[in-house]
């Protein structure tokens, strides 16, 4: 098959997140299986357009993106409106780029960013991959309300939901996310297929004896309020008030909220809490190895790859009971699930995990490895993905024949 992935971000990028990691690993491994893969993504510098090969994947970085990255381009008030005045032109460029490619069998595009806006015009099948929509409210697992502060995001998020019912083929990275869409987007007529994100086991599994510090806690991900980072810091404060010597390292993309948290922590002289900023995959492996517990206390989460990474790396993982992490972690067996918005309860689980002996940690590590190998490994997931793609291509061809 010739498979095209469309995405707003592709490694390496300063805008990278879970979608970038998913597409990178999926694309490279599909090439290893003999498929032709093209990735159409945005260039960090919206003035530049480049094309190159990445481990056999053809990468086309498009110019004209609807964003600006300070430090790469000069920021201005006008450029802040790019999500509006470049929205349509950039998505037309995506369509035109795909139309120039030869022998494309199928296209996959995230719902995030509504980059499929014009792709209903293609005759080849388009699969919408659900990751996390802009309008998902992590506070109540509903739809965010419009306000002056979120006008730009709300407008783009509304486009994401508005175009979804136009597409016949939709996959979701978690059952929780599928249920959210079925509840919040009632016009969505497609049967949503759940195909979990995969992980390359050998890339993350640690066979070496770990030399972590007993009180070490790590957070990995975007440093945002809805990710529960503030709750995690507060939980660590509770533990330290109980004379438990804990350290917290926070690795991930920083923004206004993260900077305000850091300013508060620095102002309090809380040297036990360190903000690391964005980390390369190689550096993350080192941080996993140095930490006993990795915590993801999001108010709601879909299917974070970092959760699987940490479990494979041998950490005790504490995740939110809201959303897709409850589909990964079995409470007490291969990690812990904690209710969100509850620093006191989170502190209890952190203490429990930090006080576990080596035998208990080793058992959780073995249980986590078995589960991931059977349910989330690259071979298992790509078998399902290939089968799904082939079925979609066959159905699309049949419908084209009927239409003449």
Coordinates of C-alpha atoms in Angstrom, one line a residue:
X1 CA 0.0 0.0 0.0
X2 CA 0.9 3.6 -0.5
X3 CA -0.2 5.3 2.8
X4 CA -0.2 9.1 3.3
X5 CA -0.2 10.6 6.8
X6 CA -1.2 14.2 7.2
X7 CA -0.2 15.9 10.5
X8 CA 0.5 19.3 12.0
X9 CA 3.7 17.9 13.6
X10 CA 6.3 15.3 12.8
X11 CA 9.5 14.6 14.6
X12 CA 11.8 16.5 14.8
X13 CA 9.8 19.6 15.5
X14 CA 9.4 22.2 18.2
X15 CA 5.7 21.6 18.1
X16 CA 5.9 17.9 18.8
X17 CA 3.6 16.0 21.0
X18 CA 1.8 12.6 21.1
X19 CA 0.6 12.8 17.5
X20 CA 4.1 13.4 16.2
X21 CA 5.4 10.4 18.1
X22 CA 2.5 8.2 16.9
X23 CA 2.9 9.1 13.3
X24 CA 6.7 8.8 13.4
X25 CA 6.7 5.3 14.8
X26 CA 3.8 4.1 12.7
X27 CA 5.2 5.4 9.5
X28 CA 8.7 4.0 10.0
X29 CA 7.4 0.6 11.0
X30 CA 5.0 0.4 8.0
X31 CA 7.9 1.1 5.7
X32 CA 9.7 -1.8 7.4
X33 CA 6.7 -4.0 6.4
X34 CA 7.2 -3.1 2.8
X35 CA 4.7 -0.3 2.4
X36 CA 5.3 3.1 0.8
X37 CA 4.6 5.9 3.2
X38 CA 4.5 9.7 2.7
X39 CA 4.0 12.2 5.5
X40 CA 2.6 15.7 4.7
X41 CA 3.4 17.9 7.7
X42 CA 3.9 21.6 8.6
X43 CA 7.3 23.2 8.6
X44 CA 8.2 24.9 11.9
X45 CA 9.3 27.8 9.8
X46 CA 6.2 28.6 7.8
X47 CA 8.3 30.4 5.1
X48 CA 10.1 27.2 4.2
X49 CA 9.1 24.1 2.3
X50 CA 11.3 21.0 2.2
X51 CA 11.3 17.4 1.2
X52 CA 13.5 14.5 2.4
X53 CA 13.6 10.8 3.3
X54 CA 13.5 9.7 6.9
X55 CA 14.2 6.0 7.4
X56 CA 12.4 5.3 4.1
X57 CA 9.5 7.6 4.8
X58 CA 9.0 10.5 2.3
X59 CA 8.5 13.6 4.4
X60 CA 7.0 16.7 2.8
X61 CA 7.2 19.8 5.0
X62 CA 4.7 22.4 3.8
X63 CA 5.1 26.2 4.0
X64 CA 2.2 28.5 4.9
X65 CA 1.2 26.9 8.2
X66 CA -1.4 28.6 10.4
X67 CA 0.8 29.2 13.4
X68 CA 4.0 31.1 14.4
X69 CA 6.8 29.8 16.6
X70 CA 8.6 32.6 18.4
X71 CA 12.3 32.4 17.9
X72 CA 11.9 30.9 14.5
X73 CA 9.7 33.7 13.1
X74 CA 9.2 37.2 14.5
X75 CA 5.9 37.2 16.4
X76 CA 3.4 39.9 15.9
X77 CA -0.3 40.6 16.7
X78 CA -1.2 40.0 13.1
X79 CA 0.6 36.6 13.0
X80 CA -1.5 35.5 16.1
X81 CA -4.5 35.5 13.8
X82 CA -2.9 33.0 11.4
X83 CA -5.2 30.3 12.6
X84 CA -8.0 32.3 11.0
X85 CA -6.6 33.9 7.9
X86 CA -4.3 30.9 6.9
X87 CA -6.8 28.2 7.9
X88 CA -8.3 27.7 4.5
X89 CA -5.2 28.3 2.3
X90 CA -3.1 25.9 4.3
X91 CA -5.7 23.1 4.1
X92 CA -6.1 23.7 0.3
X93 CA -2.3 23.2 0.1
X94 CA -2.6 19.9 1.8
X95 CA -5.3 18.8 -0.7
X96 CA -3.2 19.9 -3.7
X97 CA -0.1 18.2 -2.3
X98 CA -1.9 14.8 -2.0
X99 CA -3.4 15.2 -5.5
X100 CA 0.2 15.4 -6.9
X101 CA 1.2 12.1 -5.3
X102 CA 1.1 8.9 -7.4
X103 CA -0.7 5.7 -6.6
X104 CA -2.0 6.6 -3.2
X105 CA -4.2 3.9 -1.6
X106 CA -5.3 5.6 1.6
X107 CA -4.9 8.8 3.7
X108 CA -4.9 9.1 7.5
X109 CA -5.3 12.4 9.2
X110 CA -5.9 13.4 12.8
X111 CA -9.1 15.2 13.8
X112 CA -6.9 17.7 15.7
X113 CA -6.5 20.8 13.7
X114 CA -9.2 20.0 11.1
X115 CA -6.6 19.4 8.4
X116 CA -9.0 17.1 6.6
X117 CA -11.2 20.2 5.8
X118 CA -11.0 19.7 2.0
X119 CA -10.1 16.0 1.9
X120 CA -13.6 14.9 1.1
X121 CA -12.8 15.9 -2.4
X122 CA -10.4 13.0 -2.8
X123 CA -11.6 9.9 -4.5
X124 CA -9.2 7.8 -2.4
X125 CA -10.4 6.8 1.1
X126 CA -9.6 9.1 4.0
X127 CA -9.4 7.8 7.6
X128 CA -9.8 10.2 10.4
X129 CA -7.7 9.3 13.4
X130 CA -9.1 10.5 16.8
X131 CA -6.4 11.7 19.2
X132 CA -7.8 14.4 21.4
X133 CA -10.1 17.2 20.0
X134 CA -9.4 20.8 20.9
X135 CA -12.8 21.3 22.5
X136 CA -12.6 18.4 24.9
X137 CA -12.9 19.9 28.4
X138 CA -10.6 17.9 30.7
X139 CA -12.5 19.4 33.7
X140 CA -15.8 17.5 33.0
X141 CA -15.1 15.4 29.9
X142 CA -17.6 17.6 28.0
X143 CA -17.2 20.3 25.4
X144 CA -15.4 23.5 26.3
X145 CA -17.5 26.7 26.5
X146 CA -16.7 29.7 24.3
X147 CA -14.9 32.6 26.0
X148 CA -12.9 35.6 24.9
X149 CA -9.7 33.8 26.0
X150 CA -10.2 30.7 24.0
X151 CA -11.8 32.2 20.9
X152 CA -9.0 31.1 18.5
X153 CA -8.9 27.5 19.8
X154 CA -12.7 27.3 20.0
X155 CA -13.0 28.3 16.3
X156 CA -10.6 25.7 15.1
X157 CA -12.0 23.1 17.5
X158 CA -15.5 23.7 16.1
X159 CA -14.2 23.1 12.6
X160 CA -12.8 19.8 13.8
X161 CA -16.2 18.6 15.0
X162 CA -18.1 20.1 12.1
X163 CA -16.3 18.2 9.4
X164 CA -16.2 14.8 11.1
X165 CA -19.7 13.6 10.1
X166 CA -18.6 14.0 6.4
X167 CA -16.1 11.1 6.7
X168 CA -17.0 7.4 6.6
X169 CA -13.9 5.9 8.2
X170 CA -12.8 6.8 11.7
X171 CA -10.4 5.2 14.2
X172 CA -9.8 6.1 17.8
X173 CA -6.7 5.5 19.9
X174 CA -8.9 4.6 22.9
X175 CA -12.3 3.3 23.9
X176 CA -12.7 6.3 26.2
X177 CA -12.2 8.7 23.3
X178 CA -14.6 6.8 21.1
X179 CA -17.3 7.1 23.8
X180 CA -16.6 10.9 24.1
X181 CA -17.2 11.4 20.4
X182 CA -20.3 9.2 20.3
X183 CA -21.7 11.3 23.2
X184 CA -20.6 14.8 22.1
X185 CA -20.8 14.5 18.3
X186 CA -24.2 12.8 17.8
X187 CA -24.2 13.5 14.1
X188 CA -21.1 11.3 13.7
X189 CA -22.5 8.4 11.7
X190 CA -19.3 6.4 11.2
X191 CA -18.5 3.2 13.1
X192 CA -15.5 4.2 15.1
X193 CA -12.8 1.5 15.2
X194 CA -10.6 1.4 18.3
X195 CA -7.0 0.7 17.3
X196 CA -4.6 1.5 20.1
X197 CA -1.4 3.4 19.6
X198 CA 1.5 1.0 19.3
X199 CA 4.9 1.1 21.0
X200 CA 8.3 -0.4 19.9
X201 CA 9.0 -2.6 22.9
X202 CA 12.7 -3.1 22.4
X203 CA 13.2 0.7 22.2
X204 CA 11.9 1.3 25.7
X205 CA 12.3 -1.9 27.7
X206 CA 15.1 -1.7 30.2
X207 CA 17.0 -5.0 30.9
X208 CA 19.6 -3.4 33.2
X209 CA 19.4 -3.0 36.9
X210 CA 17.9 0.4 37.6
X211 CA 19.8 2.9 39.8
X212 CA 16.9 5.2 40.7
X213 CA 16.7 7.4 43.8
X214 CA 14.1 6.1 46.2
X215 CA 12.1 9.4 46.4
X216 CA 12.3 10.2 42.8
X217 CA 9.1 11.2 40.8
X218 CA 9.0 12.1 37.1
X219 CA 6.3 13.7 35.0
X220 CA 6.5 13.6 31.2
X221 CA 4.2 15.6 28.9
X222 CA 3.0 19.0 28.1
X223 CA 3.0 21.2 31.2
X224 CA -0.6 22.3 31.3
X225 CA -3.3 22.7 33.9
X226 CA -5.5 20.0 32.5
X227 CA -2.6 17.6 32.7
X228 CA -2.7 17.8 36.5
X229 CA 0.8 19.1 36.9
X230 CA -0.3 21.6 39.6
X231 CA -2.0 18.8 41.5
X232 CA 1.2 16.7 41.3
X233 CA 3.3 19.6 42.7
X234 CA 0.8 20.0 45.5
X235 CA 0.8 16.2 46.3
X236 CA 4.6 16.4 46.6
X237 CA 4.3 19.3 49.0
X238 CA 2.0 17.2 51.1
X239 CA 4.5 14.4 51.2
X240 CA 7.4 16.7 52.1
X241 CA 5.2 18.2 54.9
X242 CA 5.1 14.6 56.2
X243 CA 8.9 14.4 56.3
X244 CA 9.1 12.3 53.1
X245 CA 12.1 13.4 51.0
X246 CA 10.7 13.4 47.5
X247 CA 12.1 15.0 44.3
X248 CA 10.0 15.9 41.2
X249 CA 11.3 16.4 37.7
X250 CA 8.9 17.8 35.1
X251 CA 9.8 17.1 31.5
X252 CA 7.8 18.6 28.7
X253 CA 6.7 21.5 26.6
X254 CA 6.5 24.8 28.5
X255 CA 3.9 27.6 28.0
X256 CA 2.3 30.4 30.0
X257 CA 0.9 28.1 32.6
X258 CA 4.1 26.2 33.0
X259 CA 6.1 29.4 33.4
X260 CA 3.7 30.6 36.1
X261 CA 4.1 27.3 38.0
X262 CA 7.9 27.5 37.7
X263 CA 7.8 31.1 39.0
X264 CA 5.8 30.0 42.0
X265 CA 8.1 27.1 42.7
X266 CA 11.2 29.2 42.4
X267 CA 9.7 31.9 44.5
X268 CA 9.0 29.3 47.3
X269 CA 12.6 28.1 47.1
X270 CA 11.3 24.6 46.3
X271 CA 14.6 23.3 44.9
X272 CA 13.2 19.7 45.0
X273 CA 11.0 20.5 42.0
X274 CA 12.8 20.9 38.6
X275 CA 11.4 22.0 35.3
X276 CA 13.4 20.3 32.5
X277 CA 11.6 21.6 29.4
X278 CA 11.3 19.5 26.2
X279 CA 13.6 16.5 26.2
X280 CA 14.8 14.3 23.4
X281 CA 13.7 10.6 23.4
X282 CA 17.3 9.6 24.4
X283 CA 17.2 12.0 27.4
X284 CA 13.8 10.7 28.4
X285 CA 15.2 7.2 28.7
X286 CA 17.8 8.5 31.1
X287 CA 15.1 10.2 33.2
X288 CA 13.0 7.1 33.3
X289 CA 16.0 5.2 34.5
X290 CA 16.7 7.7 37.3
X291 CA 13.1 7.7 38.6
X292 CA 11.2 5.2 40.7
X293 CA 7.7 6.6 40.0
X294 CA 6.3 8.3 36.8
X295 CA 3.1 10.1 37.3
X296 CA 0.4 11.2 34.8
X297 CA -2.4 12.8 36.9
X298 CA -4.3 14.3 34.0
X299 CA -7.9 15.4 34.5
X300 CA -8.7 13.5 31.4
X301 CA -6.4 11.7 29.0
X302 CA -6.7 9.6 25.8
X303 CA -4.0 7.1 25.2
X304 CA -0.6 8.6 26.1
X305 CA 2.4 6.8 24.7
X306 CA 4.5 8.1 27.6
X307 CA 2.5 5.9 29.9
X308 CA 3.5 2.8 27.9
X309 CA 7.1 4.1 27.7
X310 CA 7.4 4.4 31.4
X311 CA 5.8 1.0 32.1
X312 CA 8.3 -0.6 29.7
X313 CA 11.2 1.3 31.3
X314 CA 10.4 -0.4 34.6
X315 CA 8.9 2.5 36.5
X316 CA 5.9 2.3 38.8
X317 CA 3.3 4.3 36.8
X318 CA 0.5 6.3 38.4
X319 CA -2.1 7.4 36.0
X320 CA -5.5 9.2 36.0
X321 CA -8.6 7.0 36.3
X322 CA -10.3 9.3 33.8
X323 CA -9.9 8.4 30.2
X324 CA -7.6 6.0 28.3
X325 CA -5.0 5.2 31.0
X326 CA -7.6 3.1 32.7
X327 CA -7.4 0.9 29.6
X328 CA -3.7 0.5 30.0
X329 CA -3.2 0.2 33.8
X330 CA -4.9 -2.4 36.1
X331 CA -4.9 -0.7 39.5
X332 CA -2.5 -2.4 41.9
X333 CA -1.3 -5.0 39.4
X334 CA 0.9 -3.1 36.9
X335 CA 0.5 0.4 38.2
X336 CA -1.9 2.6 40.0
X337 CA -5.0 4.7 39.0
X338 CA -5.9 7.8 40.9
X339 CA -8.9 10.1 40.6
X340 CA -8.1 13.5 39.2
X341 CA -8.4 16.9 41.0
X342 CA -7.3 15.2 44.2
X343 CA -3.8 16.1 45.5
X344 CA -4.4 14.4 48.8
X345 CA -5.4 11.0 47.2
X346 CA -2.5 11.4 44.8
X347 CA -0.1 11.9 47.7
X348 CA -1.4 8.6 49.2
X349 CA -0.7 6.7 46.0
X350 CA 2.7 8.3 45.5
X351 CA 3.7 7.3 49.1
X352 CA 2.5 3.7 48.4
X353 CA 4.5 3.5 45.2
X354 CA 7.6 5.0 46.6
X355 CA 7.6 2.7 49.6
X356 CA 7.3 -0.5 47.5
X357 CA 10.2 -2.9 47.8
X358 CA 12.2 -4.2 44.9
X359 CA 10.3 -7.5 44.7
X360 CA 7.0 -5.7 44.3
X361 CA 8.4 -3.3 41.7
X362 CA 9.8 -6.2 39.7
X363 CA 6.4 -7.9 39.7
X364 CA 4.6 -4.9 38.4
X365 CA 7.3 -4.5 35.8
X366 CA 6.8 -8.1 34.6
X367 CA 3.0 -7.7 34.6
X368 CA 3.3 -4.4 32.6
X369 CA 5.6 -6.0 30.0
X370 CA 3.3 -9.0 29.5
X371 CA 0.3 -6.7 29.0
X372 CA 2.0 -4.3 26.6
X373 CA 3.5 -7.2 24.5
X374 CA 0.1 -8.8 24.1
X375 CA -2.0 -5.6 23.6
X376 CA 0.1 -2.6 22.5
X377 CA 3.2 -3.9 20.8
X378 CA 4.1 -2.7 17.3
X379 CA 3.5 -6.1 15.7
X380 CA 0.1 -6.6 17.3
X381 CA -1.2 -3.1 16.5
X382 CA 0.2 -2.9 13.0
X383 CA -1.5 -6.2 12.1
X384 CA -4.8 -4.6 13.1
X385 CA -4.0 -1.4 11.3
X386 CA -3.0 -3.1 8.0
X387 CA -6.2 -5.2 8.1
X388 CA -8.3 -2.1 8.7
X389 CA -6.7 -0.2 5.9
X390 CA -7.2 -3.1 3.4
X391 CA -10.8 -3.4 4.4
X392 CA -11.3 0.4 3.9
X393 CA -9.6 0.3 0.5
X394 CA -11.8 -2.6 -0.6
X395 CA -15.0 -0.9 0.7
X396 CA -14.1 2.3 -1.0
X397 CA -13.4 0.6 -4.3
X398 CA -16.7 -1.2 -4.2
X399 CA -18.6 2.1 -3.5
X400 CA -16.8 3.8 -6.4
X401 CA -17.9 0.9 -8.7
X402 CA -21.5 1.3 -7.6
X403 CA -21.4 5.1 -8.2
X404 CA -20.1 4.4 -11.7

